[in-house]
PDB file of C-alpha atoms in Angstrom:
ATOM      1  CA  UNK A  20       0.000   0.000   0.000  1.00  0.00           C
ATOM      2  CA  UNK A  21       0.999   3.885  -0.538  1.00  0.00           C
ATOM      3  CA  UNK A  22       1.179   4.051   3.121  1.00  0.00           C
ATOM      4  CA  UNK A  23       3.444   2.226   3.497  1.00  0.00           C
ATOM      5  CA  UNK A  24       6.009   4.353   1.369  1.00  0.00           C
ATOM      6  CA  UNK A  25       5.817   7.138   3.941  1.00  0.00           C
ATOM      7  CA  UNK A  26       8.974   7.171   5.731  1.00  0.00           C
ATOM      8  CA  UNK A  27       8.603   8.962   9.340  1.00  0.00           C
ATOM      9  CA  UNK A  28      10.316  12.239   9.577  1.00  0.00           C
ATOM     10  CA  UNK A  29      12.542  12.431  12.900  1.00  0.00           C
ATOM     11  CA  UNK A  30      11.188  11.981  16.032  1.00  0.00           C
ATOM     12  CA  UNK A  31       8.003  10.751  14.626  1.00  0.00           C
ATOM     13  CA  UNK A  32       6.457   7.450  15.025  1.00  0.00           C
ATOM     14  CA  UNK A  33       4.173   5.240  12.482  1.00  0.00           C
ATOM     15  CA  UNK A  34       1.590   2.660  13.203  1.00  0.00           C
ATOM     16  CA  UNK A  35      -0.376   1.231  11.178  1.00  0.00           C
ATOM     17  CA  UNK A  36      -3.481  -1.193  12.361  1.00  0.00           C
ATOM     18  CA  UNK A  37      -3.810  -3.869  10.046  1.00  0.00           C
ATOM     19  CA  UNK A  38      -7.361  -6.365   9.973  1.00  0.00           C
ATOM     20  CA  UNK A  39      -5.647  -9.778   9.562  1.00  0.00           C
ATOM     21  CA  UNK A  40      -8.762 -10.639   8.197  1.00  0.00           C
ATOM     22  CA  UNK A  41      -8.855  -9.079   5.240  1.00  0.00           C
ATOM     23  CA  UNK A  42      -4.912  -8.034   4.800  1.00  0.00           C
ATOM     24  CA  UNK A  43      -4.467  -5.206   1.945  1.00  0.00           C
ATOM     25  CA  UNK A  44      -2.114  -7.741   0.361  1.00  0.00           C
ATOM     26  CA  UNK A  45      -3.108 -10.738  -1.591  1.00  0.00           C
ATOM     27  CA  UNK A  46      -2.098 -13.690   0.822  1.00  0.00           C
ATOM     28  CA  UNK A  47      -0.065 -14.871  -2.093  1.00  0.00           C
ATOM     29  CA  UNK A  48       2.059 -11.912  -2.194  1.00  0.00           C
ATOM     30  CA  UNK A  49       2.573 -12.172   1.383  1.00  0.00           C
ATOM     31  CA  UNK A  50       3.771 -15.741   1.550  1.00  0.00           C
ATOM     32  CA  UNK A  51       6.627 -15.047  -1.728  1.00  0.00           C
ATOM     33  CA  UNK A  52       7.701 -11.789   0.506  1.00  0.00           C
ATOM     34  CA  UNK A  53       8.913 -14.208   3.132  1.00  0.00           C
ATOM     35  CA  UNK A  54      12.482 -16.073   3.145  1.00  0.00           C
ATOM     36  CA  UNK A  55      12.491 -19.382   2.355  1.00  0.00           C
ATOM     37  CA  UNK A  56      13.331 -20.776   6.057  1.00  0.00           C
ATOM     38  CA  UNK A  57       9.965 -18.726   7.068  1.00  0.00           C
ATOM     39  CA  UNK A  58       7.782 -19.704   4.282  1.00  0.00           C
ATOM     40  CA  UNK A  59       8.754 -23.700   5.670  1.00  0.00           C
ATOM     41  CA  UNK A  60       8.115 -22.134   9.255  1.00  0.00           C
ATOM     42  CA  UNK A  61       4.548 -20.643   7.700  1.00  0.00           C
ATOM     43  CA  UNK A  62       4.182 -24.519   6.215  1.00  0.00           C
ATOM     44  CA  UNK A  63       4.515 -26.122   9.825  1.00  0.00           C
ATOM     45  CA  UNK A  64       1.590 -24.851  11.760  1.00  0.00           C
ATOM     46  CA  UNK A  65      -0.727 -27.019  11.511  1.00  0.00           C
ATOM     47  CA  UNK A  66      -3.722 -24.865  11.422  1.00  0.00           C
ATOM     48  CA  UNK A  67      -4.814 -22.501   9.547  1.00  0.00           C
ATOM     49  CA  UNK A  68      -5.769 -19.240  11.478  1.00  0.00           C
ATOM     50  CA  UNK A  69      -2.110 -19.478  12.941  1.00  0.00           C
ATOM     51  CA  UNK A  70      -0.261 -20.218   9.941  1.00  0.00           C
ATOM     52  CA  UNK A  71      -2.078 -17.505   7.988  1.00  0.00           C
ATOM     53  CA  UNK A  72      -2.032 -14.256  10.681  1.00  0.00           C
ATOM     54  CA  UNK A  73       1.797 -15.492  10.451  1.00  0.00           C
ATOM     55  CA  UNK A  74       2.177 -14.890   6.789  1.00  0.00           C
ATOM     56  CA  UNK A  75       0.465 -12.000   6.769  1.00  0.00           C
ATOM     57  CA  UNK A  76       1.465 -10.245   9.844  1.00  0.00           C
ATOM     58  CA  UNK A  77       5.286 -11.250   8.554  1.00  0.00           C
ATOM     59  CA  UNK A  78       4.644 -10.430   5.227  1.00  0.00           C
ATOM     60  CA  UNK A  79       3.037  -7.067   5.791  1.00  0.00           C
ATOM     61  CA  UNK A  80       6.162  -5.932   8.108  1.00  0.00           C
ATOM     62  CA  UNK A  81       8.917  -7.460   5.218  1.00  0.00           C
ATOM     63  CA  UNK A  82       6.831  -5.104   2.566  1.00  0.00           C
ATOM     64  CA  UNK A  83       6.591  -2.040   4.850  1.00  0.00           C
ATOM     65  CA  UNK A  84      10.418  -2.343   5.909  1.00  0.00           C
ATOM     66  CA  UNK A  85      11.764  -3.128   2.670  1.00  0.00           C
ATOM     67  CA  UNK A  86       9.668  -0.014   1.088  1.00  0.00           C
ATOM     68  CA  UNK A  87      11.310   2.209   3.551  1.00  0.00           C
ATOM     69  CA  UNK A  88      14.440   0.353   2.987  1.00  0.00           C
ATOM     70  CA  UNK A  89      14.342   0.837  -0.664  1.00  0.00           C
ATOM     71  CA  UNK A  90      15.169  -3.047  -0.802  1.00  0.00           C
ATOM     72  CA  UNK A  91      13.441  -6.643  -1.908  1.00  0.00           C
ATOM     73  CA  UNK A  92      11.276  -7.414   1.145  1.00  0.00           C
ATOM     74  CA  UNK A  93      13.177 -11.056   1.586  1.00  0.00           C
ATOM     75  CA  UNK A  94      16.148  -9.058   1.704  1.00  0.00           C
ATOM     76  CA  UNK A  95      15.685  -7.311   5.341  1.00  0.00           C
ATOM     77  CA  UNK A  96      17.327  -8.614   7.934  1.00  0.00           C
ATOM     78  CA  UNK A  97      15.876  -9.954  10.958  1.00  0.00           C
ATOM     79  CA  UNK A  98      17.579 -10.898  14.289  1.00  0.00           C
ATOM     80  CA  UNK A  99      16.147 -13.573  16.623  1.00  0.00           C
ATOM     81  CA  UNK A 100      16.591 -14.500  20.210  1.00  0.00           C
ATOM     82  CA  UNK A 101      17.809 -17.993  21.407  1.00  0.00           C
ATOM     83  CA  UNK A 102      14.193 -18.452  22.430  1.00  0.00           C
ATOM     84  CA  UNK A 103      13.610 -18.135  18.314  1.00  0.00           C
ATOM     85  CA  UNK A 104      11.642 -14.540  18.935  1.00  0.00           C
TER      86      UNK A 104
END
């Protein structure tokens, strides 16, 4: 979305409030914006309402960071915990 091409000026902050119901992103674009280790993570959960608000809450922050970024959304980098958060 055009929103999310809106970088925040300094000192400001965003937020956006997404429905995960009915994302402003195909699902389908969602799940290719994710790295392939995540999209087998997204393919684990075994059902559905999990597996997709994972997609698309993943896939929606890859798209907004790699617009501001000015990069492919796979691309950003993301740094987990040893608890895997």
């Amino acid at each position: 979305p055009a929103a999310f091409r809106c970088a925040p000026a300094a000192g400001e902050v965003l937020a956006w409030l997404i429905d995960l119901a009915q994302p402003p992103v195909p699902r389908d674009d969602l799940f290719a914006r994710l790295t392939p280790e995540e999209q087998e993570r997204a393919l684990r959960y075994k059902m559905a309402k999990p597996r997709e608000e994972f997609v698309i809450g993943r896939g929606l922050v890859r798209g907004l960071l790699g617009e501001l970024l000015g990069c492919d959304p796979r691309a950003v980098p993301f740094a987990y915990l040893p608890s895997g958060k």
